[in-house]
XYZ file of C-alpha atoms in Angstrom:
701
model
C -10.092 225.401 52.430
C -8.565 224.894 48.837
C -6.345 221.666 48.058
C -3.671 224.159 47.646
C -4.250 225.819 51.213
C -4.066 222.174 52.462
C -1.123 221.301 50.861
C 0.751 224.226 52.472
C -0.833 223.540 55.837
C 0.311 219.875 55.835
C 3.874 220.683 55.015
C 4.117 223.371 57.881
C 2.451 220.452 60.116
C 4.607 217.538 59.003
C 7.870 219.957 59.430
C 7.211 220.611 62.879
C 6.034 217.102 63.819
C 9.558 215.975 61.936
C 11.523 218.120 64.097
C 9.895 217.148 67.531
C 10.422 213.588 66.820
C 13.656 213.476 65.435
C 15.631 216.610 66.805
C 13.771 217.167 70.253
C 12.740 213.513 70.896
C 9.198 214.730 72.009
C 6.560 213.713 69.606
C 3.160 214.522 70.044
C 1.485 212.495 67.505
C 1.372 208.788 66.726
C 3.472 207.471 63.784
C 0.388 206.110 62.487
C -1.326 209.711 62.974
C 1.915 211.200 61.137
C 1.760 208.363 58.283
C -1.874 209.712 57.630
C -0.962 213.234 57.038
C 1.954 212.289 54.962
C -0.188 210.063 52.747
C -2.685 212.749 52.410
C 0.148 215.377 51.397
C 1.563 212.849 48.672
C -2.006 212.319 47.537
C -2.492 216.091 46.958
C 0.852 216.837 45.557
C 0.317 213.767 43.182
C -2.888 215.959 41.847
C -0.715 219.340 41.832
C 2.540 218.628 40.258
C 2.412 222.478 39.575
C 3.087 223.169 43.418
C 6.367 220.834 43.142
C 8.300 221.819 46.421
C 12.187 220.401 46.705
C 11.733 220.931 50.593
C 8.616 219.625 50.915
C 8.547 216.591 54.039
C 7.305 214.099 51.080
C 10.932 214.465 49.434
C 12.207 212.310 52.830
C 10.426 209.345 51.576
C 10.638 210.060 47.793
C 12.964 208.701 45.029
C 15.628 211.134 43.409
C 18.706 209.254 41.131
C 21.725 211.409 40.991
C 23.689 211.116 37.591
C 26.654 213.142 38.996
C 27.855 215.345 41.749
C 28.723 218.974 40.513
C 31.433 220.497 42.209
C 30.680 223.805 44.163
C 33.136 226.358 45.563
C 32.701 226.944 49.184
C 32.158 230.581 49.848
C 34.175 230.352 52.936
C 36.997 227.629 53.141
C 36.427 224.536 55.121
C 39.720 223.996 57.065
C 41.058 221.481 59.398
C 42.248 221.759 63.067
C 45.815 220.382 64.400
C 45.313 217.440 66.445
C 46.897 216.953 69.681
C 46.707 213.342 72.252
C 47.860 214.723 75.392
C 47.288 217.396 78.244
C 50.861 218.746 77.828
C 49.719 219.965 74.439
C 46.394 221.496 75.361
C 48.579 223.358 78.443
C 51.114 224.722 75.590
C 47.916 225.792 73.324
C 46.241 227.485 76.318
C 49.318 229.637 77.498
C 49.960 230.656 73.828
C 46.209 231.567 73.617
C 46.397 233.755 77.332
C 49.951 235.307 75.658
C 48.230 235.966 72.340
C 45.624 237.771 74.350
C 48.101 239.645 76.664
C 46.315 238.500 79.856
C 42.817 239.137 78.791
C 40.572 237.092 80.463
C 38.885 234.538 78.101
C 36.495 231.387 77.624
C 36.966 228.369 76.180
C 34.005 226.159 74.247
C 34.572 222.794 74.560
C 32.605 220.581 72.687
C 32.405 216.826 71.118
C 34.164 215.833 68.121
C 32.097 213.722 66.227
C 33.473 211.194 63.619
C 31.452 211.739 60.510
C 31.811 213.515 57.159
C 31.759 217.650 57.381
C 29.033 219.043 55.606
C 28.146 222.623 55.037
C 24.335 223.664 54.594
C 23.359 227.017 52.799
C 19.864 228.621 53.788
C 18.080 231.384 52.208
C 14.737 232.960 53.547
C 14.824 229.827 56.085
C 14.800 227.330 53.018
C 17.681 224.956 52.677
C 19.012 225.885 49.190
C 22.482 223.803 48.976
C 24.451 220.741 50.791
C 28.115 220.504 49.936
C 30.878 218.174 51.480
C 34.177 219.663 52.467
C 35.985 218.211 49.280
C 39.262 219.832 49.335
C 38.446 222.556 51.507
C 37.868 225.056 48.617
C 35.557 222.868 46.445
C 33.065 220.238 47.477
C 30.397 218.256 45.689
C 26.743 219.278 45.894
C 24.904 216.561 47.585
C 21.924 218.706 48.355
C 19.231 215.880 46.797
C 20.962 213.118 49.137
C 20.913 215.389 52.289
C 17.104 216.286 51.931
C 16.914 212.675 53.053
C 18.355 213.296 56.374
C 15.256 213.643 58.884
C 17.456 215.950 61.441
C 18.302 218.499 58.921
C 15.409 220.955 58.617
C 14.157 221.693 55.169
C 12.378 224.495 56.051
C 12.556 226.651 59.453
C 9.347 227.963 61.117
C 9.008 231.322 60.297
C 9.136 234.225 63.267
C 12.524 233.011 64.751
C 14.897 235.947 63.925
C 17.264 234.113 61.541
C 19.042 236.093 58.892
C 18.017 235.786 54.998
C 20.989 234.050 54.175
C 23.417 231.991 56.401
C 25.583 228.861 56.289
C 25.833 226.177 59.061
C 28.478 223.436 59.122
C 28.230 220.256 60.619
C 28.983 216.464 60.633
C 27.059 214.143 58.663
C 26.985 210.720 61.148
C 25.248 207.426 61.037
C 24.032 206.248 64.398
C 25.385 202.795 65.693
C 22.055 201.300 65.635
C 21.772 202.052 61.696
C 25.558 201.086 61.231
C 24.932 197.670 62.927
C 21.790 197.102 61.003
C 23.456 197.787 57.652
C 26.420 195.417 58.504
C 24.380 192.608 59.751
C 22.441 193.074 55.833
C 25.586 193.498 54.271
C 26.930 190.197 55.903
C 23.905 188.272 55.265
C 24.339 188.867 51.486
C 28.034 188.207 51.897
C 29.237 191.954 51.071
C 32.064 193.371 52.976
C 30.970 195.060 56.072
C 31.729 198.870 56.448
C 34.876 199.451 58.396
C 33.172 202.200 60.758
C 30.140 204.621 60.693
C 32.275 207.235 59.144
C 32.687 205.353 55.976
C 29.535 203.958 55.746
C 27.978 207.449 56.392
C 30.462 208.715 53.318
C 29.426 206.051 51.128
C 25.427 206.488 51.743
C 25.763 210.256 51.282
C 27.533 209.757 47.871
C 25.128 207.104 46.713
C 23.710 207.735 43.350
C 20.158 206.908 44.706
C 18.739 209.001 47.259
C 16.626 206.176 48.248
C 19.629 204.586 49.744
C 20.083 207.623 52.082
C 16.606 207.730 53.083
C 16.992 203.880 53.802
C 19.969 204.034 56.355
C 18.878 206.414 58.610
C 21.727 208.953 58.877
C 22.022 211.731 61.360
C 23.784 215.300 61.535
C 25.222 217.450 64.228
C 25.755 221.058 63.411
C 28.403 222.821 65.099
C 29.167 226.247 63.251
C 27.414 229.258 62.275
C 28.868 231.750 59.840
C 27.565 234.359 57.446
C 27.777 238.166 56.554
C 24.277 238.826 58.640
C 25.305 236.239 61.692
C 25.883 238.298 64.672
C 27.094 236.831 68.098
C 29.529 237.603 70.954
C 30.739 233.945 70.941
C 30.616 230.536 69.196
C 28.715 229.047 72.057
C 25.978 231.661 71.987
C 25.719 231.451 68.034
C 25.153 227.665 68.276
C 22.461 228.218 71.342
C 20.706 230.599 68.821
C 20.941 228.226 65.975
C 19.405 225.481 68.235
C 16.626 227.873 68.855
C 15.877 227.803 65.043
C 15.484 224.317 65.150
C 18.880 222.640 64.040
C 20.396 219.747 66.149
C 23.229 220.749 68.223
C 25.289 218.417 70.282
C 24.493 218.627 74.231
C 28.122 217.789 74.833
C 29.147 221.582 74.881
C 30.146 223.697 77.736
C 32.147 226.970 78.334
C 35.061 226.981 80.854
C 37.841 229.094 81.832
C 40.742 227.218 83.306
C 42.997 224.163 82.326
C 41.555 222.309 84.881
C 37.965 222.519 83.692
C 39.082 221.505 80.106
C 40.509 218.292 81.726
C 37.495 217.623 83.614
C 35.558 217.595 80.511
C 37.641 215.433 78.668
C 37.806 212.919 80.980
C 33.999 212.859 81.628
C 33.533 212.365 78.139
C 36.091 209.844 77.875
C 33.762 207.349 79.479
C 30.599 208.907 78.821
C 30.834 209.126 75.059
C 30.657 205.338 74.926
C 26.838 205.613 75.623
C 26.440 208.228 72.693
C 24.249 206.884 69.804
C 26.809 208.105 67.496
C 30.711 207.727 66.969
C 33.071 210.402 68.836
C 36.799 210.767 68.612
C 37.854 213.545 70.592
C 37.239 217.159 72.032
C 37.422 220.341 69.831
C 38.606 223.424 71.804
C 37.803 226.667 70.716
C 38.462 230.498 72.199
C 34.678 231.381 72.556
C 34.862 235.051 71.983
C 34.772 235.853 68.297
C 36.464 239.281 68.947
C 39.216 237.165 70.390
C 39.364 234.916 67.874
C 39.756 237.515 65.061
C 42.759 238.979 67.545
C 44.714 235.605 67.809
C 44.148 235.197 63.884
C 45.857 232.061 62.085
C 49.008 230.330 61.471
C 49.725 228.920 57.714
C 47.942 225.934 58.452
C 45.404 226.320 61.161
C 43.775 228.906 63.485
C 45.755 229.739 66.911
C 42.153 229.862 68.697
C 40.898 226.469 68.121
C 42.404 223.045 68.712
C 41.661 219.172 68.788
C 42.223 216.899 71.094
C 42.038 213.168 70.138
C 41.128 210.183 72.337
C 43.601 207.058 72.234
C 42.047 204.054 70.832
C 40.413 201.669 73.368
C 41.879 197.879 73.800
C 40.360 195.007 75.651
C 41.487 191.604 76.346
C 39.398 188.599 75.980
C 39.244 184.819 75.461
C 39.133 183.128 71.818
C 36.543 180.587 72.424
C 36.892 179.210 68.625
C 37.425 180.216 64.917
C 34.668 179.830 62.352
C 34.541 180.417 58.915
C 32.302 182.199 56.495
C 31.731 181.792 52.865
C 31.404 184.833 50.726
C 29.613 185.119 47.191
C 32.697 184.578 45.049
C 33.566 181.457 47.388
C 36.308 183.568 49.583
C 36.722 182.089 53.089
C 36.851 184.370 55.840
C 37.846 183.301 59.492
C 36.332 184.716 62.143
C 37.390 184.932 65.848
C 34.381 184.003 68.169
C 35.279 185.632 71.623
C 33.979 186.077 75.222
C 31.355 188.869 75.051
C 33.288 191.875 76.157
C 32.289 195.885 76.186
C 34.339 197.925 73.878
C 33.592 201.632 73.005
C 30.212 201.242 73.617
C 29.158 197.935 72.213
C 29.263 194.427 73.305
C 32.013 192.806 70.866
C 31.792 188.978 70.644
C 33.525 188.529 66.887
C 36.203 189.735 64.888
C 37.668 189.049 61.758
C 40.611 187.456 60.935
C 41.058 188.442 57.584
C 42.907 185.168 56.194
C 45.615 182.555 57.211
C 48.120 184.730 57.172
C 46.674 187.219 59.349
C 46.234 183.963 61.733
C 49.987 182.934 61.403
C 51.397 186.478 61.788
C 49.737 186.363 65.448
C 50.988 182.925 66.207
C 47.345 182.375 67.195
C 46.494 179.416 69.152
C 43.258 178.032 70.130
C 42.012 179.341 73.841
C 44.337 182.330 73.592
C 43.884 185.873 75.431
C 43.921 188.392 72.466
C 44.036 192.160 72.643
C 41.116 193.853 70.600
C 40.863 197.143 69.140
C 38.451 199.694 67.803
C 39.745 202.788 67.837
C 38.444 204.734 64.578
C 37.677 201.311 63.188
C 34.246 200.535 64.446
C 34.516 196.797 63.161
C 36.411 194.850 66.042
C 39.990 193.830 64.832
C 42.565 191.640 67.014
C 45.561 193.508 67.596
C 47.732 191.282 69.685
C 47.922 188.133 71.906
C 48.713 187.599 75.510
C 50.897 185.024 75.568
C 52.044 184.893 79.145
C 48.158 183.348 79.528
C 48.422 180.490 76.938
C 47.565 177.023 78.238
C 50.191 174.754 78.452
C 49.802 172.281 75.522
C 47.416 174.659 73.453
C 47.135 173.991 70.032
C 47.881 176.374 67.168
C 45.030 177.684 65.190
C 44.928 175.363 61.970
C 43.049 176.943 58.759
C 40.566 174.720 57.309
C 41.388 172.677 53.915
C 37.427 172.000 52.854
C 34.642 174.469 52.297
C 32.312 174.398 55.549
C 29.097 174.765 53.592
C 29.582 172.046 50.875
C 32.798 170.106 51.708
C 34.692 171.220 48.493
C 38.667 171.344 48.870
C 39.400 174.746 49.248
C 41.945 176.511 46.815
C 44.292 179.532 47.266
C 45.543 181.076 43.930
C 49.373 182.347 44.001
C 49.525 185.810 44.692
C 46.214 185.994 46.819
C 45.969 186.243 50.562
C 42.483 184.236 50.529
C 41.251 180.793 50.301
C 38.616 179.912 48.012
C 35.762 177.327 47.535
C 35.832 176.524 44.015
C 32.352 174.988 43.860
C 30.498 178.113 42.699
C 27.863 176.321 41.140
C 27.037 174.150 43.835
C 27.829 175.938 47.051
C 24.640 177.433 48.741
C 25.968 180.624 49.976
C 28.028 181.221 46.577
C 24.697 180.543 44.605
C 22.180 182.630 46.816
C 25.361 185.390 46.759
C 25.504 185.059 43.178
C 21.888 185.735 42.803
C 21.443 188.689 45.224
C 24.510 190.334 43.445
C 22.925 189.644 39.940
C 19.531 191.528 41.298
C 21.686 194.474 43.180
C 20.779 198.069 41.898
C 24.085 198.615 40.500
C 23.647 195.136 38.308
C 20.339 194.086 36.757
C 18.431 196.571 39.270
C 15.478 194.107 39.867
C 14.680 195.811 43.292
C 11.497 194.457 44.120
C 13.671 191.128 45.036
C 15.720 191.053 48.455
C 18.016 189.079 50.376
C 15.061 187.387 52.216
C 12.974 186.849 48.949
C 15.952 185.041 47.389
C 16.699 183.075 50.470
C 13.110 181.750 50.259
C 13.033 181.088 46.490
C 16.078 179.237 46.786
C 14.690 177.016 49.802
C 11.471 176.464 48.030
C 13.362 174.735 44.991
C 12.125 178.101 42.715
C 15.709 179.350 41.898
C 18.614 177.449 41.641
C 20.605 180.202 39.642
C 20.384 183.827 37.958
C 18.780 182.452 35.053
C 15.559 180.853 36.998
C 14.518 184.531 37.684
C 13.436 184.792 34.330
C 11.188 181.713 34.512
C 9.338 182.833 38.080
C 5.342 183.701 37.519
C 3.302 185.908 39.522
C 1.388 182.853 41.002
C 4.465 181.324 42.411
C 5.318 184.442 44.138
C 1.952 184.899 45.339
C 2.065 181.176 46.883
C 0.096 182.365 50.098
C -2.395 184.023 48.163
C -1.803 187.699 49.981
C 0.912 189.371 47.593
C -0.530 189.487 44.453
C 0.516 193.188 44.121
C 4.051 192.671 45.164
C 4.220 189.183 43.083
C 3.235 191.163 39.965
C 5.765 194.183 40.505
C 8.441 191.774 41.001
C 7.564 189.789 37.713
C 7.566 193.290 36.009
C 11.027 194.368 37.221
C 12.415 190.904 36.322
C 11.315 191.473 32.622
C 12.250 195.254 32.789
C 15.938 193.924 33.573
C 16.138 192.523 30.308
C 17.020 196.114 29.025
C 20.056 196.642 31.494
C 23.320 197.397 28.969
C 25.633 194.756 28.400
C 28.238 196.271 30.286
C 25.971 195.786 33.463
C 25.165 192.508 32.546
C 28.668 191.451 32.680
C 29.181 192.801 36.039
C 25.913 190.879 37.363
C 27.203 187.713 36.225
C 29.435 187.709 39.202
C 32.898 186.974 37.509
C 35.371 186.566 40.705
C 37.399 189.888 40.484
C 35.524 191.670 37.742
C 33.917 194.608 39.289
C 31.995 197.570 37.575
C 34.906 199.131 35.901
C 36.638 195.676 34.842
C 33.392 194.673 33.686
C 32.665 197.860 31.259
C 36.130 197.677 29.839
C 35.611 193.959 28.842
C 32.285 194.660 27.411
C 33.615 197.686 25.442
C 36.266 195.629 24.061
C 34.520 192.197 23.090
C 31.333 194.002 22.129
C 29.349 191.068 22.533
C 29.063 187.751 25.104
C 30.141 185.450 22.340
C 33.288 187.034 21.742
C 33.985 187.673 25.678
C 33.059 183.780 26.473
C 35.461 182.480 23.614
C 38.303 184.990 24.569
C 41.711 183.228 25.688
C 43.891 184.182 28.860
C 45.896 186.175 26.356
C 43.212 188.021 24.248
C 41.698 188.966 27.618
C 45.232 190.359 28.911
C 45.286 192.574 25.959
C 42.459 194.888 27.660
C 44.087 197.635 29.606
C 43.386 197.231 33.308
C 42.887 193.152 33.016
C 45.967 191.035 34.394
C 46.733 187.563 34.456
C 44.388 187.042 37.672
C 41.487 188.160 36.116
C 41.658 186.903 33.028
C 42.294 183.320 34.573
C 38.937 184.196 36.312
C 37.042 185.105 33.366
C 38.320 181.802 31.499
C 37.221 179.566 33.954
C 34.073 181.303 35.014
C 32.990 180.613 30.719
C 34.742 177.275 30.956
C 32.286 175.977 33.410
C 29.643 173.890 31.779
C 27.129 174.990 34.053
C 27.803 178.736 33.958
C 27.683 178.246 29.895
C 24.383 176.773 30.140
C 23.264 179.491 32.321
C 24.694 182.304 29.585
C 22.767 180.166 26.819
C 19.253 180.467 28.831
C 20.115 184.295 29.651
C 20.410 184.518 25.655
C 17.272 183.183 24.991
C 15.222 185.246 27.546
C 16.293 188.366 25.808
C 18.985 189.846 27.902
C 21.079 192.712 26.453
C 24.391 190.496 25.269
C 26.312 193.249 23.016
C 27.007 196.623 22.957
C 24.544 198.869 21.583
C 24.633 200.246 18.205
C 25.147 203.618 19.557
C 27.938 202.197 21.567
C 29.471 200.330 18.825
C 29.396 202.901 16.396
C 32.567 204.666 15.245
C 32.232 208.388 14.724
C 35.831 208.808 13.600
C 39.533 208.560 14.358
C 40.422 212.032 15.769
C 41.181 210.743 18.944
C 42.966 207.330 18.174
C 45.557 206.477 20.215
C 44.863 209.460 22.928
C 44.126 208.719 26.670
C 41.905 211.523 28.011
C 40.895 212.421 31.557
C 37.022 213.907 32.184
C 36.839 216.567 34.762
C 34.446 219.176 35.970
C 30.951 220.004 35.132
C 29.455 219.946 31.493
C 26.665 222.278 29.709
C 26.304 220.426 26.245
C 26.434 216.678 27.368
C 26.718 214.475 30.372
C 29.851 213.219 31.463
C 28.809 209.723 30.348
C 27.909 211.133 26.913
C 31.350 212.610 26.469
C 33.063 209.518 27.764
C 30.603 207.524 24.742
C 31.953 210.107 22.249
C 35.458 209.775 23.316
C 35.150 206.045 22.710
C 33.482 206.582 19.188
C 36.086 208.723 17.824
C 38.748 206.027 18.921
C 40.071 207.503 22.188
C 40.234 205.843 25.756
C 38.939 207.098 28.823
C 41.320 207.050 31.868
C 40.478 208.173 35.298
C 43.828 209.805 36.705
C 46.291 212.102 35.317
C 49.751 210.851 34.435
C 52.447 211.568 32.087
C 50.901 209.273 29.344
C 47.489 211.591 29.535
C 47.080 213.009 26.276
C 44.632 216.162 27.256
C 42.033 216.662 30.059
C 38.627 217.572 29.080
C 37.545 220.150 31.521
C 34.253 221.705 32.373
C 33.494 224.406 34.826
C 34.748 223.611 38.495
C 37.637 221.490 37.623
C 39.081 220.245 41.268
C 42.020 222.435 41.863
C 44.481 219.590 42.625
C 43.680 217.846 39.232
C 44.579 221.243 37.474
C 47.914 221.603 39.517
C 48.955 218.166 38.766
C 48.330 218.881 35.020
C 50.265 222.345 35.053
C 52.879 220.216 36.584
C 53.241 217.680 33.915
C 52.333 220.235 31.072
C 48.960 218.212 30.137
C 47.030 220.122 27.996
C 43.501 221.264 29.308
C 40.828 221.272 26.238
C 37.417 223.061 27.004
C 34.000 221.533 26.360
C 33.521 223.778 22.876
C 37.339 223.219 21.740
C 36.562 219.335 22.344
C 33.443 219.442 20.118
C 35.219 221.110 17.589
C 38.149 218.595 17.767
C 35.812 215.952 16.673
C 33.648 218.214 14.365
C 30.612 218.149 16.077
C 27.986 220.806 16.112
C 25.666 219.074 18.293
C 26.483 221.300 21.344
C 22.917 221.668 22.622
C 22.196 217.778 22.684
C 22.631 215.668 25.728
C 21.327 215.626 29.372
C 23.443 218.321 30.075
C 24.546 219.516 33.726
C 23.975 223.169 35.120
C 27.125 224.344 36.531
C 27.056 226.407 39.920
C 29.375 229.478 40.226
C 29.214 230.996 43.489
C 31.528 234.020 44.198
C 34.491 233.088 46.589
C 34.487 235.309 49.533
C 38.103 235.910 50.899
C 38.717 235.127 54.812
C 38.847 238.244 56.562
C 37.622 239.879 59.554
C 34.173 241.142 59.371
C 33.628 244.947 60.631
C 30.313 244.468 61.663
C 30.255 244.285 65.572
C 31.251 240.926 67.050
C 30.318 238.817 64.003
C 32.167 235.079 63.961
C 35.306 234.933 61.703
C 34.709 233.494 58.334
C 36.165 230.272 58.667
C 34.892 226.766 59.025
C 36.744 223.701 60.686
C 37.420 220.191 60.086
């Protein structure tokens, strides 16, 4: 067997083993055997780059950085369903269906409503070619690279199963409870705000610029709608069962019924049983099963007459408050936490809930030992929503917010206009020190990805690092103190060295100045151009920067005024970090755009979006993110969002094409830049098909 034949054989085998493991839950080989086959495939593919295949099983563990998400027009609109919360509305809908079908018998397909991110998957010749988010229902983001990292979504279907040459299947991208809880524990460990619920976590993960994040976070997917010109099925239920036979993960929580009582039984059963599911759900979807009857019923202006969604009410429990403890975040923010008697809520055991801040505690008149009401609902992070004052013990004392840091003892501060209290000892409080270092090495900051929270904690405890500048004094022998980590130690030192090339604006963000996020850091870097100008700027000078208010300006001044921070900056300069904008960033190419505020939207051919932002600044213009009456014009590429276009037309904002813009600034370099390839799928009207009982060309939620 040639190496080419072996690559093809391994790919087919690994696709089948992935399906058995992730979808069927019936693996036939051990993890070790699977890893052996995967390593063999990766080695062979490395020797044969000419055989690259974006749908190879090896892409699930690979790396692919996505600079932009291009907009794609949905072939079939992705619409939403009307929601209902009671049986009366269901009965009214059921009777409307009966009247609309003029007494004809009909079946209802009941299925779980998963709480995730809607996705549209397109397959051609059995291979995944495109994955697009719902977006505004007409256009969505192309997230194919990231979706390929989700193991339950098949990249290549097994041959001979009878699927059409081309079809679309839609569903939900989800983050299972297990993955969600693990992720939030990791975020809390490094002082980052936990995700509010699995849906937000799944959405944030799917929009990550680095697909390795998707691979690491363990997303899942359930598919619930099959459509396409070549798809023929008598009913929705039957279409999904067919898709299941092709290898797609279809919910087991699906049933055909005929009567209202059967619908209520299904709803009541899953109201309790859904708490045992591995993923979040928030209701039930009811659809007339027959695709012929769906077309007969048609649609209203907003939603189909043949489908409705029933939403479960938020679950609430009452439990006893044991004590309030306090956490110190990376920026010194103090977060009070309610520690409660363990209680079962929405499928998980709950014993802690955030209390946000002192004002939140006072709003509930919270006392020690109170019985509190806790909800999750759509928000998986438990939250206190009330107090049962009738059960309060006589003599119970109100909860008093602490006055000193629980970690270092420093007296807390509360800045006027802010809700949170802060520990001001930012250079001597251990959680803040370690949190700053973890923030500094993060991917979006200095990108020292060979280090992590555990190694930072270990280095800090061993006395190797006490601040971010100490990272640049680390040596491989220090990191390999146990004698068995030579390769990882060398890799870490190389990553630290490579971080010296990170652009100035990301260095400013990496410093961890309170309330200075990525956008503000970029504004400061572009305005002051180098660290010396920034560190000596006054509050008034800082407030001259658009988007920088007094509170941020005060934080910046206080950061640089701190002697320890000043010493750290001096050390970073001596180690060779980028402490000024590059020549290209500082270079002025003209004043054609001076005084203009410009919005960039769409996908471009000649330059990337980042390159156009730089060109705007080099010609005296200013980049802004949203359209307003102050917008000078919109630099519009292909697939500009319809909402932006509508707002621009309403405000009379000029639309400037890519070529017009380049001519405006006198550029003839239209073939330079990284470029972005646009996709122009042809929209297909929503209409009834004449081919038998093919499903109506419509996608929901």
